[in-house]
Coordinates of C-alpha atoms and ligand atoms in Angstrom, one line a residue:
Chain A
X1 CA 26.5 -10.4 -3.8
X2 CA 25.5 -6.9 -2.4
X3 CA 28.0 -4.7 -0.6
X4 CA 27.6 -1.2 0.8
X5 CA 30.5 0.8 2.2
X6 CA 30.0 4.0 4.1
X7 CA 26.8 4.7 2.2
X8 CA 24.8 7.8 3.0
X9 CA 21.8 9.3 1.2
X10 CA 20.6 12.8 2.0
X11 CA 17.9 14.9 0.4
X12 CA 18.4 18.7 0.2
X13 CA 15.4 20.4 1.8
X14 CA 15.4 24.0 2.8
X15 CA 18.4 25.0 4.8
X16 CA 19.1 21.6 6.4
X17 CA 19.4 18.4 4.4
X18 CA 17.4 15.3 5.4
X19 CA 19.7 12.4 6.1
X20 CA 17.7 9.3 5.1
X21 CA 20.7 6.9 5.4
X22 CA 23.8 7.6 7.5
X23 CA 27.2 5.9 6.6
X24 CA 25.8 2.4 6.3
X25 CA 28.0 -0.7 5.9
X26 CA 26.3 -3.9 4.8
X27 CA 27.1 -7.1 3.1
X28 CA 24.5 -9.6 1.7
X29 CA 25.6 -13.1 0.8
X30 CA 24.1 -15.3 -1.9
X31 CA 21.0 -17.1 -0.9
X32 CA 20.3 -15.0 2.2
X33 CA 16.6 -14.2 3.0
X34 CA 17.0 -10.8 4.7
X35 CA 14.1 -8.9 6.2
X36 CA 14.4 -5.1 6.8
X37 CA 12.3 -3.6 9.5
X38 CA 12.0 -0.2 11.0
X39 CA 9.4 2.5 11.7
X40 CA 7.8 4.6 9.0
X41 CA 10.5 7.0 7.7
X42 CA 13.5 5.0 9.0
X43 CA 15.0 4.6 5.5
X44 CA 13.9 1.2 4.2
X45 CA 12.7 2.3 0.8
X46 CA 15.8 4.5 0.4
X47 CA 18.1 1.6 1.1
X48 CA 16.3 -0.7 -1.4
X49 CA 16.4 2.0 -4.1
X50 CA 20.2 2.3 -3.7
X51 CA 20.8 -1.5 -3.8
X52 CA 18.4 -1.7 -6.8
X53 CA 20.6 1.0 -8.6
X54 CA 17.6 3.2 -9.2
X55 CA 19.0 5.9 -6.9
X56 CA 22.6 7.0 -6.2
X57 CA 24.2 7.5 -2.7
X58 CA 25.3 10.9 -1.6
X59 CA 28.5 9.3 -0.3
X60 CA 30.0 5.8 -0.1
X61 CA 30.0 2.9 -2.6
X62 CA 27.4 0.3 -3.6
X63 CA 28.7 -3.0 -5.2
X64 CA 26.4 -5.5 -6.9
X65 CA 28.2 -8.8 -7.8
X66 CA 31.5 -7.0 -7.2
X67 CA 30.7 -4.2 -9.7
X68 CA 31.0 -0.7 -8.3
X69 CA 27.8 1.1 -9.3
X70 CA 29.4 4.6 -9.3
X71 CA 31.7 3.6 -12.2
X72 CA 28.8 2.5 -14.4
X73 CA 27.0 4.6 -16.9
X74 CA 23.2 4.8 -16.7
X75 CA 23.0 2.4 -19.6
X76 CA 25.3 -0.1 -17.9
X77 CA 23.3 0.2 -14.6
X78 CA 20.1 -0.4 -16.6
X79 CA 21.6 -3.6 -18.0
X80 CA 22.8 -4.7 -14.6
X81 CA 19.3 -4.2 -13.2
X82 CA 17.7 -6.1 -16.1
X83 CA 20.1 -9.0 -15.7
X84 CA 20.3 -9.5 -11.9
X85 CA 17.6 -7.6 -10.0
X86 CA 13.9 -8.0 -9.6
X87 CA 12.2 -5.0 -7.8
X88 CA 8.8 -5.0 -6.2
X89 CA 7.9 -1.3 -5.5
X90 CA 5.9 0.0 -2.5
X91 CA 3.6 1.8 -4.9
X92 CA 3.6 -1.1 -7.5
X93 CA 4.4 1.3 -10.5
X94 CA 2.4 -0.7 -13.0
X95 CA 1.9 0.8 -16.5
X96 CA -1.8 1.8 -16.7
X97 CA -2.2 1.3 -20.5
X98 CA -0.8 -2.2 -20.5
X99 CA -2.6 -5.4 -19.4
X100 CA -1.3 -7.5 -16.5
X101 CA 0.3 -9.8 -19.0
X102 CA 2.0 -7.0 -20.9
X103 CA 3.2 -5.4 -17.6
X104 CA 4.8 -8.7 -16.6
X105 CA 6.2 -9.3 -20.1
X106 CA 7.9 -5.9 -20.2
X107 CA 11.2 -6.7 -18.5
X108 CA 11.6 -9.7 -20.8
X109 CA 11.2 -7.6 -23.9
X110 CA 13.9 -5.2 -22.5
X111 CA 16.1 -8.3 -22.4
X112 CA 15.2 -9.0 -26.1
X113 CA 13.4 -12.3 -25.3
X114 CA 11.3 -13.5 -28.2
X115 CA 7.6 -12.6 -27.9
X116 CA 6.3 -16.1 -27.8
X117 CA 8.6 -17.2 -25.0
X118 CA 8.0 -13.9 -23.1
X119 CA 4.3 -14.4 -23.2
X120 CA 4.6 -18.0 -21.8
X121 CA 6.9 -17.0 -19.0
X122 CA 4.7 -14.0 -18.1
X123 CA 1.6 -16.2 -18.0
X124 CA 3.4 -18.7 -15.8
X125 CA 4.6 -16.0 -13.4
X126 CA 1.0 -14.6 -13.1
X127 CA -0.3 -18.1 -12.5
X128 CA 2.2 -18.6 -9.7
X129 CA 0.7 -15.6 -7.9
X130 CA -2.9 -16.8 -8.4
X131 CA -3.8 -14.4 -11.3
X132 CA -4.2 -16.8 -14.2
X133 CA -7.7 -15.5 -14.8
X134 CA -6.7 -11.8 -14.7
X135 CA -4.0 -11.7 -17.4
X136 CA -5.9 -9.4 -19.7
X137 CA -7.1 -6.9 -17.1
X138 CA -5.6 -3.4 -16.9
X139 CA -4.4 -2.1 -13.5
X140 CA -7.5 0.0 -13.0
X141 CA -9.6 -3.2 -13.3
X142 CA -7.8 -4.8 -10.5
X143 CA -8.0 -4.7 -6.7
X144 CA -5.1 -3.4 -4.6
X145 CA -3.9 -6.8 -3.7
X146 CA -4.2 -8.0 -7.3
X147 CA -2.1 -5.1 -8.5
X148 CA 0.5 -5.9 -5.9
X149 CA 0.7 -9.5 -7.2
X150 CA 1.2 -8.3 -10.8
X151 CA 4.1 -6.2 -9.5
X152 CA 5.5 -9.4 -7.8
X153 CA 5.1 -11.5 -10.9
X154 CA 6.9 -8.9 -12.9
X155 CA 9.9 -9.0 -10.5
X156 CA 10.1 -12.8 -10.8
X157 CA 9.7 -13.3 -14.5
X158 CA 13.4 -12.5 -15.5
X159 CA 14.6 -15.1 -12.9
X160 CA 16.8 -12.5 -11.1
X161 CA 19.3 -13.6 -8.5
X162 CA 18.5 -10.6 -6.2
X163 CA 14.9 -9.7 -5.4
X164 CA 14.3 -6.4 -3.6
X165 CA 10.8 -6.1 -2.2
X166 CA 9.3 -3.0 -0.6
X167 CA 6.4 -4.1 1.6
X168 CA 5.2 -6.8 -0.9
X169 CA 2.4 -8.1 1.4
X170 CA 1.1 -4.7 2.6
X171 CA -2.1 -5.0 0.6
X172 CA -2.6 -8.8 0.9
X173 CA -4.8 -10.8 3.2
X174 CA -3.0 -13.4 5.4
X175 CA -4.0 -16.3 3.2
X176 CA -2.6 -14.7 0.0
X177 CA 0.5 -13.5 2.0
X178 CA 1.2 -17.0 3.1
X179 CA 0.9 -18.4 -0.4
X180 CA 3.3 -15.7 -1.6
X181 CA 5.8 -16.4 1.1
X182 CA 5.7 -20.1 0.4
X183 CA 6.4 -19.3 -3.3
X184 CA 9.3 -17.0 -2.5
X185 CA 10.6 -19.3 0.2
X186 CA 10.8 -22.2 -2.2
X187 CA 12.5 -20.0 -4.8
X188 CA 15.1 -19.0 -2.2
X189 CA 15.8 -22.7 -1.2
X190 CA 15.7 -24.2 -4.7
X191 CA 17.5 -21.6 -6.8
X192 CA 19.5 -19.6 -4.2
X193 CA 17.9 -16.3 -5.0
X194 CA 19.0 -13.6 -2.5
X195 CA 16.1 -11.7 -0.9
X196 CA 15.9 -8.3 0.8
X197 CA 12.4 -7.4 1.9
X198 CA 11.2 -4.3 3.7
X199 CA 8.2 -5.3 5.7
X200 CA 6.0 -4.4 8.6
X201 CA 4.4 -7.9 8.8
X202 CA 5.7 -10.1 11.6
X203 CA 4.5 -13.0 9.4
X204 CA 7.2 -12.3 6.9
X205 CA 9.8 -11.8 9.6
X206 CA 9.2 -15.4 10.7
X207 CA 10.6 -16.7 7.4
X208 CA 13.8 -14.7 7.5
X209 CA 17.3 -16.1 7.9
X210 CA 18.5 -12.6 8.9
X211 CA 16.8 -9.5 10.3
X212 CA 18.1 -5.9 9.9
X213 CA 16.5 -3.1 11.8
X214 CA 16.8 0.5 10.6
X215 CA 16.2 3.6 12.8
X216 CA 16.8 7.2 11.6
X217 CA 19.0 5.9 8.7
X218 CA 21.2 3.6 10.9
X219 CA 21.3 -0.2 11.2
X220 CA 20.6 -0.6 14.9
X221 CA 20.3 -4.4 14.8
X222 CA 21.6 -7.3 12.6
X223 CA 20.5 -10.7 13.7
X224 CA 21.1 -14.0 12.0
X225 CA 18.5 -16.6 12.8
X226 CA 18.5 -20.4 12.8
X227 CA 15.1 -21.2 11.4
X228 CA 16.0 -22.9 8.2
Chain B
X1 CA -26.5 6.3 9.2
X2 CA -25.6 4.1 6.2
X3 CA -28.0 1.7 4.5
X4 CA -27.6 -0.6 1.5
X5 CA -30.5 -2.4 0.0
X6 CA -30.0 -5.1 -2.6
X7 CA -26.8 -3.4 -3.8
X8 CA -24.8 -5.0 -6.7
X9 CA -21.8 -3.7 -8.6
X10 CA -20.6 -5.4 -11.7
X11 CA -18.0 -4.4 -14.2
X12 CA -18.5 -5.1 -17.9
X13 CA -15.5 -7.2 -19.1
X14 CA -15.5 -9.1 -22.4
X15 CA -18.5 -11.3 -22.8
X16 CA -19.2 -11.9 -19.1
X17 CA -19.4 -9.1 -16.5
X18 CA -17.4 -9.3 -13.3
X19 CA -19.8 -9.2 -10.3
X20 CA -17.8 -7.5 -7.6
X21 CA -20.7 -7.2 -5.1
X22 CA -23.8 -9.3 -5.3
X23 CA -27.2 -8.1 -3.8
X24 CA -25.8 -6.8 -0.6
X25 CA -28.0 -5.6 2.3
X26 CA -26.2 -3.7 5.1
X27 CA -27.1 -1.2 7.8
X28 CA -24.5 0.8 9.8
X29 CA -25.6 2.6 13.0
X30 CA -24.1 5.8 14.3
X31 CA -20.9 5.3 16.3
X32 CA -20.2 1.7 15.2
X33 CA -16.6 0.8 14.6
X34 CA -16.9 -1.7 11.8
X35 CA -14.1 -3.7 10.3
X36 CA -14.4 -5.2 6.8
X37 CA -12.2 -8.2 6.1
X38 CA -11.9 -10.6 3.1
X39 CA -9.4 -12.0 0.7
X40 CA -7.8 -9.9 -2.0
X41 CA -10.5 -9.3 -4.7
X42 CA -13.4 -10.0 -2.4
X43 CA -15.0 -6.6 -2.9
X44 CA -13.9 -4.4 0.0
X45 CA -12.7 -1.4 -2.0
X46 CA -15.8 -1.6 -4.2
X47 CA -18.1 -1.5 -1.2
X48 CA -16.3 1.5 0.3
X49 CA -16.5 3.4 -2.9
X50 CA -20.2 2.8 -3.1
X51 CA -20.8 4.0 0.5
X52 CA -18.5 7.0 -0.1
X53 CA -20.6 8.0 -3.1
X54 CA -17.6 7.9 -5.4
X55 CA -19.1 5.0 -7.4
X56 CA -22.7 4.0 -8.3
X57 CA -24.2 0.6 -7.8
X58 CA -25.3 -1.4 -10.8
X59 CA -28.5 -2.3 -8.9
X60 CA -30.0 -1.6 -5.5
X61 CA -30.0 1.6 -3.4
X62 CA -27.5 3.3 -1.1
X63 CA -28.7 5.7 1.6
X64 CA -26.5 8.1 3.6
X65 CA -28.3 9.7 6.6
X66 CA -31.5 8.7 4.9
X67 CA -30.7 10.4 1.6
X68 CA -31.0 8.1 -1.4
X69 CA -27.8 8.6 -3.4
X70 CA -29.5 7.7 -6.8
X71 CA -31.8 10.7 -6.5
X72 CA -28.9 13.1 -6.0
X73 CA -27.1 15.0 -8.8
X74 CA -23.3 14.8 -9.0
X75 CA -23.1 18.2 -7.4
X76 CA -25.3 17.2 -4.5
X77 CA -23.3 13.9 -4.0
X78 CA -20.2 16.0 -3.9
X79 CA -21.7 18.3 -1.2
X80 CA -22.8 15.3 0.8
X81 CA -19.4 13.7 0.7
X82 CA -17.8 17.0 1.7
X83 CA -20.2 17.4 4.6
X84 CA -20.3 13.9 6.1
X85 CA -17.6 11.6 4.7
X86 CA -13.9 11.3 5.2
X87 CA -12.2 8.8 2.8
X88 CA -8.8 7.2 3.2
X89 CA -7.9 5.6 -0.1
X90 CA -5.9 2.4 -0.6
X91 CA -3.6 4.3 -3.0
X92 CA -3.6 7.5 -0.9
X93 CA -4.4 9.7 -4.0
X94 CA -2.5 12.8 -2.8
X95 CA -2.0 15.7 -5.1
X96 CA 1.7 15.7 -6.1
X97 CA 2.1 19.4 -6.7
X98 CA 0.7 20.4 -3.2
X99 CA 2.5 20.1 0.1
X100 CA 1.3 17.9 2.8
X101 CA -0.3 20.9 4.5
X102 CA -2.0 22.0 1.3
X103 CA -3.3 18.4 0.6
X104 CA -4.9 18.3 4.1
X105 CA -6.3 21.8 3.7
X106 CA -7.9 21.0 0.4
X107 CA -11.2 19.5 1.7
X108 CA -11.7 22.6 3.9
X109 CA -11.3 25.0 1.0
X110 CA -13.9 23.0 -0.8
X111 CA -16.2 23.8 2.2
X112 CA -15.2 27.5 1.8
X113 CA -13.5 27.6 5.2
X114 CA -11.4 30.7 5.7
X115 CA -7.7 30.3 4.8
X116 CA -6.3 31.0 8.2
X117 CA -8.6 28.6 10.0
X118 CA -8.1 25.9 7.3
X119 CA -4.3 26.2 7.8
X120 CA -4.6 25.8 11.6
X121 CA -6.9 22.8 11.4
X122 CA -4.7 21.1 8.7
X123 CA -1.6 21.7 10.9
X124 CA -3.4 20.2 13.9
X125 CA -4.6 17.1 11.9
X126 CA -1.0 16.5 10.6
X127 CA 0.3 16.9 14.2
X128 CA -2.2 14.2 15.4
X129 CA -0.7 11.7 13.0
X130 CA 2.9 12.5 13.9
X131 CA 3.8 14.7 10.9
X132 CA 4.2 18.1 12.4
X133 CA 7.7 18.4 11.0
X134 CA 6.7 17.4 7.5
X135 CA 4.0 19.9 6.6
X136 CA 5.9 21.6 3.8
X137 CA 7.0 18.4 2.1
X138 CA 5.5 17.3 -1.2
X139 CA 4.3 13.6 -1.6
X140 CA 7.5 12.6 -3.5
X141 CA 9.5 13.7 -0.5
X142 CA 7.7 11.4 1.9
X143 CA 8.0 7.7 2.8
X144 CA 5.1 5.4 2.0
X145 CA 3.9 5.4 5.6
X146 CA 4.2 9.2 5.8
X147 CA 2.0 9.6 2.6
X148 CA -0.5 7.2 4.2
X149 CA -0.7 9.4 7.2
X150 CA -1.2 12.6 5.2
X151 CA -4.1 10.8 3.5
X152 CA -5.5 10.0 7.0
X153 CA -5.1 13.6 8.3
X154 CA -6.9 14.8 5.2
X155 CA -9.9 12.5 6.0
X156 CA -10.1 13.7 9.6
X157 CA -9.8 17.5 9.0
X158 CA -13.4 18.2 8.0
X159 CA -14.6 16.4 11.2
X160 CA -16.8 14.0 9.2
X161 CA -19.2 11.8 10.9
X162 CA -18.5 8.8 8.7
X163 CA -14.9 7.7 8.1
X164 CA -14.3 5.1 5.3
X165 CA -10.7 3.7 5.3
X166 CA -9.3 1.4 2.7
X167 CA -6.4 -0.5 4.4
X168 CA -5.2 2.6 6.4
X169 CA -2.4 0.8 8.2
X170 CA -1.1 -1.2 5.2
X171 CA 2.1 0.8 5.0
X172 CA 2.6 1.5 8.7
X173 CA 4.8 -0.3 11.2
X174 CA 3.1 -1.7 14.3
X175 CA 4.1 1.3 16.6
X176 CA 2.7 3.9 14.2
X177 CA -0.4 1.7 13.5
X178 CA -1.1 1.4 17.2
X179 CA -0.8 5.2 17.6
X180 CA -3.2 5.7 14.7
X181 CA -5.7 3.2 16.1
X182 CA -5.6 4.9 19.5
X183 CA -6.3 8.3 17.8
X184 CA -9.2 6.9 15.8
X185 CA -10.6 4.8 18.7
X186 CA -10.7 7.9 20.9
X187 CA -12.5 9.9 18.1
X188 CA -15.0 7.1 17.9
X189 CA -15.7 7.1 21.6
X190 CA -15.7 10.9 22.2
X191 CA -17.5 12.2 19.1
X192 CA -19.5 9.2 17.9
X193 CA -17.9 9.0 14.5
X194 CA -18.9 5.9 12.5
X195 CA -16.0 3.9 11.1
X196 CA -15.9 1.4 8.3
X197 CA -12.4 0.0 7.8
X198 CA -11.2 -2.5 5.2
X199 CA -8.1 -4.1 6.6
X200 CA -5.9 -7.2 6.5
X201 CA -4.4 -6.4 9.9
X202 CA -5.6 -8.5 12.9
X203 CA -4.4 -5.7 15.0
X204 CA -7.2 -3.4 13.7
X205 CA -9.7 -6.2 14.0
X206 CA -9.1 -6.3 17.7
X207 CA -10.5 -2.8 18.1
X208 CA -13.7 -3.4 16.2
X209 CA -17.2 -3.4 17.6
X210 CA -18.4 -5.3 14.6
X211 CA -16.7 -7.5 11.9
X212 CA -18.0 -8.0 8.4
X213 CA -16.4 -10.6 6.2
X214 CA -16.7 -10.5 2.4
X215 CA -16.2 -13.3 0.0
X216 CA -16.8 -13.1 -3.8
X217 CA -18.9 -10.0 -3.3
X218 CA -21.2 -11.5 -0.6
X219 CA -21.2 -10.8 3.2
X220 CA -20.6 -14.3 4.6
X221 CA -20.2 -13.2 8.3
X222 CA -21.5 -10.3 10.4
X223 CA -20.4 -10.5 14.0
X224 CA -21.0 -8.0 16.8
X225 CA -18.4 -8.0 19.5
X226 CA -18.4 -7.0 23.2
X227 CA -14.9 -5.5 23.5
X228 CA -15.9 -1.9 24.4
Ligands
ATP1 N1 -12.9 -1.7 -13.3 C1 -13.0 -3.1 -13.1 N2 -13.2 -3.9 -14.1 C2 -13.3 -5.3 -13.8 N3 -13.1 -5.8 -12.6 C3 -12.9 -5.0 -11.6 C4 -12.8 -3.6 -11.7 N4 -12.6 -3.1 -10.5 C5 -12.5 -4.1 -9.6 N5 -12.7 -5.3 -10.3 C6 -12.8 -6.6 -9.7 O1 -13.7 -6.6 -8.6 C7 -13.3 -7.5 -7.6 C8 -13.3 -6.7 -6.3 O2 -12.4 -5.7 -6.3 P1 -12.0 -4.9 -4.9 O3 -11.0 -3.8 -5.4 O4 -13.3 -4.4 -4.3 O5 -11.4 -6.0 -4.0 P2 -10.7 -5.8 -2.6 O6 -11.5 -6.7 -1.6 O7 -10.6 -4.4 -2.2 O8 -9.3 -6.4 -2.8 P3 -7.8 -6.1 -2.1 O9 -7.8 -6.7 -0.8 O10 -6.9 -6.8 -3.1 O11 -7.7 -4.6 -2.2 C9 -11.9 -7.9 -7.9 O12 -11.9 -9.3 -8.4 C10 -11.5 -7.0 -9.1 O13 -10.6 -7.7 -10.0
ATP2 N1 12.9 13.4 -1.9 C1 12.9 13.5 -0.5 N2 13.2 14.7 0.0 C2 13.2 14.8 1.4 N3 13.1 13.8 2.2 C3 12.9 12.6 1.7 C4 12.8 12.3 0.3 N4 12.5 11.0 0.1 C5 12.5 10.4 1.4 N5 12.7 11.4 2.3 C6 12.8 11.1 3.8 O1 13.7 10.1 4.0 C7 13.3 9.3 5.2 C8 13.4 7.9 4.8 O2 12.4 7.6 3.8 P1 12.0 6.1 3.3 O3 11.0 6.2 2.2 O4 13.3 5.4 3.0 O5 11.4 5.5 4.7 P2 10.7 4.1 4.9 O6 11.5 3.4 6.0 O7 10.6 3.3 3.6 O8 9.3 4.4 5.5 P3 7.8 3.7 5.3 O9 7.8 2.5 6.2 O10 6.9 4.8 5.7 O11 7.7 3.3 3.8 C9 11.9 9.8 5.5 O12 11.9 10.6 6.7 C10 11.4 10.6 4.3 O13 10.6 11.7 4.7
MG3 MG1 8.9 2.8 2.4
MG4 MG1 -8.9 -3.1 -2.0

């Protein structure tokens, strides 16, 4: 469902480019629950951005559902993201002037879903992450962990089949993290959503069916686990 | 060194205000290493903002080194913060157009420290958090954990005697977190800096001399530990 071939991503900086990812090969199958670990700066966010089609590799090819991203126009990439991918950003990226409900509804209006249905689905997604009473708050009226959960609800509302999450439990206490992982774990089992999570929490690692470890832009470990 | 008497903080919202903190009493002694825990939305960031003099209580009094904050002008509060307090924000709050070095230098230039000395001290602070090679990067050229560490270096560079940290290890892997906690632990022991950390990481909790637990804006637990 996701395939990377010889993918590199470097950033030009001064006289020597920074190589964030170095000739990566990777295949993710439908329904896998993959956790991505690695020290700060190892390339996790960069990898997620490439798979989420919000960044382009410097070399190599990225395929989502067999479609080669480099042959798509920006408009086609945008449609592909809207149709298949839910992205939870490390910095949340909520829109400050919209309420929590409007933030979560936004991807649905991009899909031209009718307003009434969009509102219902957004309300349900916020309820699933424990924020039913917060739907009319703006981001600056929310705690860090509440903002993180709005970002999560927004990624779920379009019922994507690939969810990319960049440290989704970083700002959550262990109780709230556990509830979130139960919710995502059940989505994975019931609807076969494919997950790729970057995380520093061992707690999330324990739910994974596969663990990838990055170091200096290389995959140094790829372990499949039997804890289903 | 920090004292709160009957402190409440509520936010007006619709017809019923949100009470984020409810008549809190709290005293922090010099050199304490206090960890603040509690579920998402329990009031940790709100409490840190009040102690850091970047927010005002709705009722009650906050004292820093015996000075009542409500009798100070904004200019005087700003000077007090610059002199005594280092703040590590949950959302980092780095200045996008400045490099890492310039971001860390900034509090020193507010203190009118000479440019040459400010540069040296900022470089040393960034080296202490493992970012010696990143001093000329801008925030958008850094990973999440690297940005977090720039925010930490900035809080340390003025050698404050109170450090307030809002989830400083949220975006750090366990190795980098451990290095950071060793650095801060040694500052606490050698120079008697008083720490108040909001965190969800049990790893940080294990270094505390005192644990405060918040729930719905109340302190429900205040435990002094013997692990020195
Ligand atoms: N401007 C505001 N208007 C209304 N409510 C607010 C505002 N700012 C914060 N709150 C509410 O106050 C409560 C405490 O928020 P606070 O940010 O202190 O929580 P926290 O313990 O830091 O949570 P987290 O662990 O998620 O960061 C939350 O329920 C939050 O929704
Ligand atoms: N625009 C850029 N210019 C230069 N270097 C960059 C840029 N963006 C990222 N980098 C570098 O690429 C490397 C990988 O960054 P990335 O954000 O993927 O790390 P990460 O594994 O997500 O780290 P963290 O756990 O701290 O979030 C880092 O060393 C970072 O400094
Ligand atoms: Mg990252
Ligand atoms: Mg907070």
